[in-house]
mmCIF file of C-alpha atoms in Angstrom:
data_model
loop_
_atom_site.group_PDB
_atom_site.id
_atom_site.type_symbol
_atom_site.label_atom_id
_atom_site.label_comp_id
_atom_site.label_asym_id
_atom_site.label_seq_id
_atom_site.Cartn_x
_atom_site.Cartn_y
_atom_site.Cartn_z
ATOM 1 C CA MET A 277 -0.212 -10.913 48.890
ATOM 2 C CA LYS A 278 3.133 -9.300 49.511
ATOM 3 C CA PRO A 279 3.567 -5.776 48.050
ATOM 4 C CA SER A 280 6.562 -6.894 45.969
ATOM 5 C CA VAL A 281 4.510 -9.652 44.315
ATOM 6 C CA LEU A 282 1.669 -7.220 43.618
ATOM 7 C CA ILE A 283 4.067 -4.763 42.016
ATOM 8 C CA LEU A 284 5.565 -7.540 39.889
ATOM 9 C CA LEU A 285 2.169 -8.726 38.619
ATOM 10 C CA THR A 286 1.083 -5.161 37.867
ATOM 11 C CA THR A 287 4.286 -4.548 35.912
ATOM 12 C CA ILE A 288 3.812 -7.748 33.893
ATOM 13 C CA ALA A 289 0.196 -6.852 33.078
ATOM 14 C CA PHE A 290 1.190 -3.347 31.981
ATOM 15 C CA ALA A 291 4.009 -4.668 29.816
ATOM 16 C CA THR A 292 1.709 -7.244 28.219
ATOM 17 C CA ASN A 293 -0.875 -4.615 27.299
ATOM 18 C CA LEU A 294 1.793 -2.289 25.981
ATOM 19 C CA PHE A 295 3.249 -5.035 23.794
ATOM 20 C CA ALA A 296 -0.189 -5.982 22.466
ATOM 21 C CA ASP A 297 -0.788 -2.417 21.321
ATOM 22 C CA GLU A 298 2.481 -2.242 19.373
ATOM 23 C CA PRO A 299 1.954 -2.341 15.590
ATOM 24 C CA ARG A 300 3.293 -5.489 13.995
ATOM 25 C CA LYS A 301 6.212 -5.383 11.618
ATOM 26 C CA LEU A 302 4.932 -5.318 8.058
ATOM 27 C CA GLN A 303 5.727 -8.400 6.028
ATOM 28 C CA ILE A 304 4.621 -9.369 2.536
ATOM 29 C CA ASN A 305 5.296 -12.960 1.574
ATOM 30 C CA ALA A 306 6.101 -12.883 -2.132
ATOM 31 C CA PRO A 307 8.316 -15.030 -4.384
ATOM 32 C CA GLN A 308 12.059 -14.516 -3.992
ATOM 33 C CA ASP A 309 12.324 -12.829 -7.390
ATOM 34 C CA TRP A 310 9.977 -10.064 -6.205
ATOM 35 C CA PRO A 311 12.344 -7.410 -4.771
ATOM 36 C CA GLY A 312 11.051 -4.881 -2.310
ATOM 37 C CA GLU A 313 11.717 -1.939 -0.071
ATOM 38 C CA GLN A 314 10.275 -0.231 2.988
ATOM 39 C CA ILE A 315 9.978 3.536 3.337
ATOM 40 C CA THR A 316 8.593 6.006 5.840
ATOM 41 C CA LEU A 317 5.413 7.935 5.085
ATOM 42 C CA PRO A 318 5.110 10.481 3.716
ATOM 43 C CA PRO A 319 7.752 9.503 1.143
ATOM 44 C CA SER A 320 10.498 11.987 0.282
ATOM 45 C CA PHE A 321 9.109 12.140 -3.260
ATOM 46 C CA ALA A 322 5.518 12.841 -2.176
ATOM 47 C CA LYS A 323 5.535 15.286 0.727
ATOM 48 C CA ALA A 324 1.977 16.307 -0.150
ATOM 49 C CA MET A 325 0.731 13.020 1.292
ATOM 50 C CA GLN A 326 -0.848 13.419 4.721
ATOM 51 C CA TRP A 327 -0.412 9.813 5.813
ATOM 52 C CA LYS A 328 2.251 9.045 8.406
ATOM 53 C CA GLY A 329 3.531 5.556 8.932
ATOM 54 C CA VAL A 330 5.246 2.875 6.883
ATOM 55 C CA GLU A 331 5.007 1.619 3.304
ATOM 56 C CA LEU A 332 6.206 -1.823 2.240
ATOM 57 C CA ILE A 333 6.323 -2.618 -1.465
ATOM 58 C CA ARG A 334 7.171 -5.730 -3.486
ATOM 59 C CA PHE A 335 7.860 -5.441 -7.225
ATOM 60 C CA ALA A 336 7.050 -8.069 -9.849
ATOM 61 C CA PRO A 337 10.144 -9.378 -11.688
ATOM 62 C CA GLY A 338 9.353 -7.338 -14.820
ATOM 63 C CA MET A 339 8.484 -4.146 -12.953
ATOM 64 C CA PHE A 340 10.926 -1.976 -14.928
ATOM 65 C CA ASP A 341 10.884 -3.879 -18.238
ATOM 66 C CA PRO A 342 8.327 -2.447 -20.701
ATOM 67 C CA GLN A 343 8.464 -5.693 -22.682
ATOM 68 C CA SER A 344 7.569 -7.822 -19.675
ATOM 69 C CA GLU A 345 4.080 -9.150 -18.951
ATOM 70 C CA SER A 346 4.539 -7.888 -15.380
ATOM 71 C CA PHE A 347 5.726 -4.381 -16.311
ATOM 72 C CA PHE A 348 4.865 -1.863 -13.584
ATOM 73 C CA SER A 349 3.080 -4.459 -11.461
ATOM 74 C CA TYR A 350 3.499 -4.491 -7.681
ATOM 75 C CA VAL A 351 1.807 -4.804 -4.300
ATOM 76 C CA ILE A 352 1.933 -2.243 -1.497
ATOM 77 C CA ALA A 353 1.024 -2.385 2.185
ATOM 78 C CA PHE A 354 0.533 0.899 4.040
ATOM 79 C CA GLN A 355 0.515 0.969 7.850
ATOM 80 C CA ILE A 356 -0.909 4.366 8.793
ATOM 81 C CA GLU A 357 -0.668 6.052 12.184
ATOM 82 C CA GLN A 358 -4.234 7.238 12.490
ATOM 83 C CA GLN A 359 -7.705 6.206 13.510
ATOM 84 C CA LYS A 360 -9.634 8.567 11.294
ATOM 85 C CA PRO A 361 -11.641 6.717 8.639
ATOM 86 C CA VAL A 362 -9.832 6.309 5.328
ATOM 87 C CA THR A 363 -12.704 7.166 3.028
ATOM 88 C CA GLN A 364 -12.861 6.987 -0.743
ATOM 89 C CA GLN A 365 -12.103 10.704 -0.870
ATOM 90 C CA VAL A 366 -9.034 10.245 1.331
ATOM 91 C CA LEU A 367 -7.755 7.418 -0.870
ATOM 92 C CA GLN A 368 -8.281 9.591 -3.927
ATOM 93 C CA ARG A 369 -6.277 12.428 -2.387
ATOM 94 C CA GLU A 370 -3.432 10.288 -1.070
ATOM 95 C CA PHE A 371 -3.029 8.135 -4.190
ATOM 96 C CA LEU A 372 -2.935 11.179 -6.468
ATOM 97 C CA ALA A 373 -0.375 12.873 -4.218
ATOM 98 C CA TYR A 374 1.709 9.677 -4.295
ATOM 99 C CA TYR A 375 1.736 9.260 -8.082
ATOM 100 C CA ARG A 376 2.098 12.941 -8.854
ATOM 101 C CA GLY A 377 5.048 13.168 -6.509
ATOM 102 C CA LEU A 378 6.621 9.999 -7.901
ATOM 103 C CA ALA A 379 6.314 11.140 -11.512
ATOM 104 C CA SER A 380 7.734 14.566 -10.712
ATOM 105 C CA ALA A 381 10.694 13.174 -8.761
ATOM 106 C CA VAL A 382 11.618 10.575 -11.391
ATOM 107 C CA GLY A 383 10.833 12.674 -14.444
ATOM 108 C CA LYS A 384 12.584 15.881 -13.397
ATOM 109 C CA PRO A 385 16.172 14.582 -13.784
ATOM 110 C CA LYS A 386 15.197 13.369 -17.260
ATOM 111 C CA LYS A 387 13.845 16.848 -18.079
ATOM 112 C CA ALA A 388 10.536 15.240 -18.917
ATOM 113 C CA ASP A 389 7.647 17.612 -19.545
ATOM 114 C CA LEU A 390 5.097 16.122 -17.149
ATOM 115 C CA ASP A 391 1.920 17.974 -16.248
ATOM 116 C CA VAL A 392 1.024 16.013 -13.149
ATOM 117 C CA SER A 393 -2.066 18.137 -12.594
ATOM 118 C CA GLN A 394 -3.602 16.205 -15.482
ATOM 119 C CA PHE A 395 -3.248 12.865 -13.695
ATOM 120 C CA GLY A 396 -6.606 11.420 -12.736
ATOM 121 C CA LEU A 397 -7.940 8.617 -10.564
ATOM 122 C CA LYS A 398 -11.361 6.997 -10.598
ATOM 123 C CA LEU A 399 -12.341 4.780 -7.668
ATOM 124 C CA LYS A 400 -15.455 2.781 -6.930
ATOM 125 C CA GLU A 401 -16.363 0.603 -3.983
ATOM 126 C CA ALA A 402 -16.100 -3.151 -4.439
ATOM 127 C CA LYS A 403 -16.470 -6.334 -2.401
ATOM 128 C CA SER A 404 -13.510 -7.178 -0.169
ATOM 129 C CA THR A 405 -12.267 -10.709 0.431
ATOM 130 C CA ARG A 406 -11.160 -9.688 3.931
ATOM 131 C CA PRO A 407 -13.736 -9.465 6.767
ATOM 132 C CA GLY A 408 -14.014 -5.950 8.152
ATOM 133 C CA ALA A 409 -12.311 -4.293 5.185
ATOM 134 C CA THR A 410 -13.664 -1.868 2.606
ATOM 135 C CA ALA A 411 -12.498 -2.503 -0.945
ATOM 136 C CA TYR A 412 -12.126 -0.281 -3.982
ATOM 137 C CA THR A 413 -11.205 -0.763 -7.600
ATOM 138 C CA GLY A 414 -9.822 2.057 -9.676
ATOM 139 C CA GLU A 415 -7.989 3.388 -12.713
ATOM 140 C CA MET A 416 -5.063 5.792 -12.523
ATOM 141 C CA GLN A 417 -4.312 7.867 -15.606
ATOM 142 C CA TRP A 418 -0.736 9.111 -15.482
ATOM 143 C CA VAL A 419 2.594 9.184 -17.330
ATOM 144 C CA GLU A 420 4.982 6.312 -16.553
ATOM 145 C CA PRO A 421 8.239 8.129 -15.685
ATOM 146 C CA PHE A 422 10.807 5.348 -15.272
ATOM 147 C CA ARG A 423 11.131 3.796 -18.719
ATOM 148 C CA THR A 424 8.643 4.958 -21.340
ATOM 149 C CA LEU A 425 7.597 8.532 -20.439
ATOM 150 C CA LYS A 426 4.272 7.609 -22.027
ATOM 151 C CA ARG A 427 0.708 7.814 -20.771
ATOM 152 C CA GLN A 428 -0.347 4.730 -18.894
ATOM 153 C CA THR A 429 -3.512 3.416 -17.288
ATOM 154 C CA LEU A 430 -2.871 1.617 -14.016
ATOM 155 C CA LEU A 431 -5.553 -0.688 -12.624
ATOM 156 C CA LEU A 432 -5.808 -0.760 -8.839
ATOM 157 C CA GLU A 433 -7.446 -2.923 -6.204
ATOM 158 C CA ALA A 434 -7.319 -1.542 -2.654
ATOM 159 C CA ASP A 435 -8.514 -2.883 0.691
ATOM 160 C CA VAL A 436 -8.735 -0.683 3.788
ATOM 161 C CA TRP A 437 -9.286 -1.687 7.424
ATOM 162 C CA ASN A 438 -8.622 -0.458 10.968
ATOM 163 C CA ASN A 439 -6.826 -2.289 13.746
ATOM 164 C CA GLU A 440 -8.311 -0.797 16.910
ATOM 165 C CA LYS A 441 -5.812 -2.480 19.227
ATOM 166 C CA GLU A 442 -2.792 -1.130 17.357
ATOM 167 C CA LYS A 443 -4.510 2.169 16.589
ATOM 168 C CA ARG A 444 -3.397 1.811 12.994
ATOM 169 C CA THR A 445 -5.097 1.756 9.620
ATOM 170 C CA TYR A 446 -3.965 -0.673 6.924
ATOM 171 C CA VAL A 447 -4.254 -0.229 3.162
ATOM 172 C CA PHE A 448 -3.244 -3.062 0.830
ATOM 173 C CA ILE A 449 -3.018 -2.301 -2.881
ATOM 174 C CA LEU A 450 -2.486 -4.283 -6.080
ATOM 175 C CA VAL A 451 -1.296 -2.269 -9.092
ATOM 176 C CA SER A 452 -0.792 -3.259 -12.729
ATOM 177 C CA PRO A 453 -1.539 -1.935 -16.232
ATOM 178 C CA ASN A 454 -2.377 -5.474 -17.342
ATOM 179 C CA LYS A 455 -5.831 -6.961 -17.784
ATOM 180 C CA LYS A 456 -7.458 -8.280 -14.633
ATOM 181 C CA ASP A 457 -7.587 -11.854 -15.978
ATOM 182 C CA SER A 458 -3.841 -11.966 -16.686
ATOM 183 C CA GLU A 459 -1.385 -14.193 -14.852
ATOM 184 C CA ILE A 460 0.195 -11.302 -12.933
ATOM 185 C CA TRP A 461 -3.141 -10.467 -11.296
ATOM 186 C CA LYS A 462 -3.514 -14.093 -10.201
ATOM 187 C CA GLN A 463 -0.078 -13.906 -8.585
ATOM 188 C CA MET A 464 -0.790 -10.598 -6.855
ATOM 189 C CA ARG A 465 -4.123 -11.816 -5.510
ATOM 190 C CA GLY A 466 -2.361 -14.872 -4.118
ATOM 191 C CA ILE A 467 0.090 -12.588 -2.303
ATOM 192 C CA ARG A 468 -2.870 -10.600 -0.975
ATOM 193 C CA ARG A 469 -4.626 -13.728 0.296
ATOM 194 C CA ASP A 470 -1.506 -14.688 2.215
ATOM 195 C CA PHE A 471 -1.199 -11.185 3.691
ATOM 196 C CA PHE A 472 -4.845 -11.233 4.807
ATOM 197 C CA ALA A 473 -4.440 -14.672 6.359
ATOM 198 C CA ASN A 474 -1.642 -13.340 8.572
ATOM 199 C CA GLN A 475 -3.560 -10.263 9.751
ATOM 200 C CA PRO A 476 -5.880 -10.359 12.787
ATOM 201 C CA ALA A 477 -9.480 -9.323 12.232
ATOM 202 C CA LYS A 478 -9.222 -6.277 14.528
#
């Protein structure tokens, strides 16, 4: 084999491996009336978070309407630049930092008297619908800062898994104050199923 051919094949193999290790672009397939945004972690409103990476969020149509059946309901995908296990304790820490930071940032301009230290989160392990993932359900006690400035209980479902090839950890979360048998939860779980179906096992 000529040296030039050998060099070419080596370069192609290296490039292929490099491309395979690149994290995929996050995408959540949700209905068109579910707006969304992508931000870098940690968010500007929650610098206490230790996660680094990307967050992609899609909001239900009634996200900011207290009279809507989908008020404050949304799905989030986190792509985290780490290989350390995301344990229940880590989720507890990061979620609290996220919501405390969010409430402070939104409530401060409104001169709202929010004691974010009183926010609480209870998590327990559950059964995941995604192979290789660890699932949790939880309740977040906080004050909704956007519209009502009232105490609110958010129900959460979170799935966590590692992608060894990308050297990334993924966390997918469903959030809503509505009952788990409501229509909005059916919609969010459908979005989650689609997201899982488009994610490789490892």
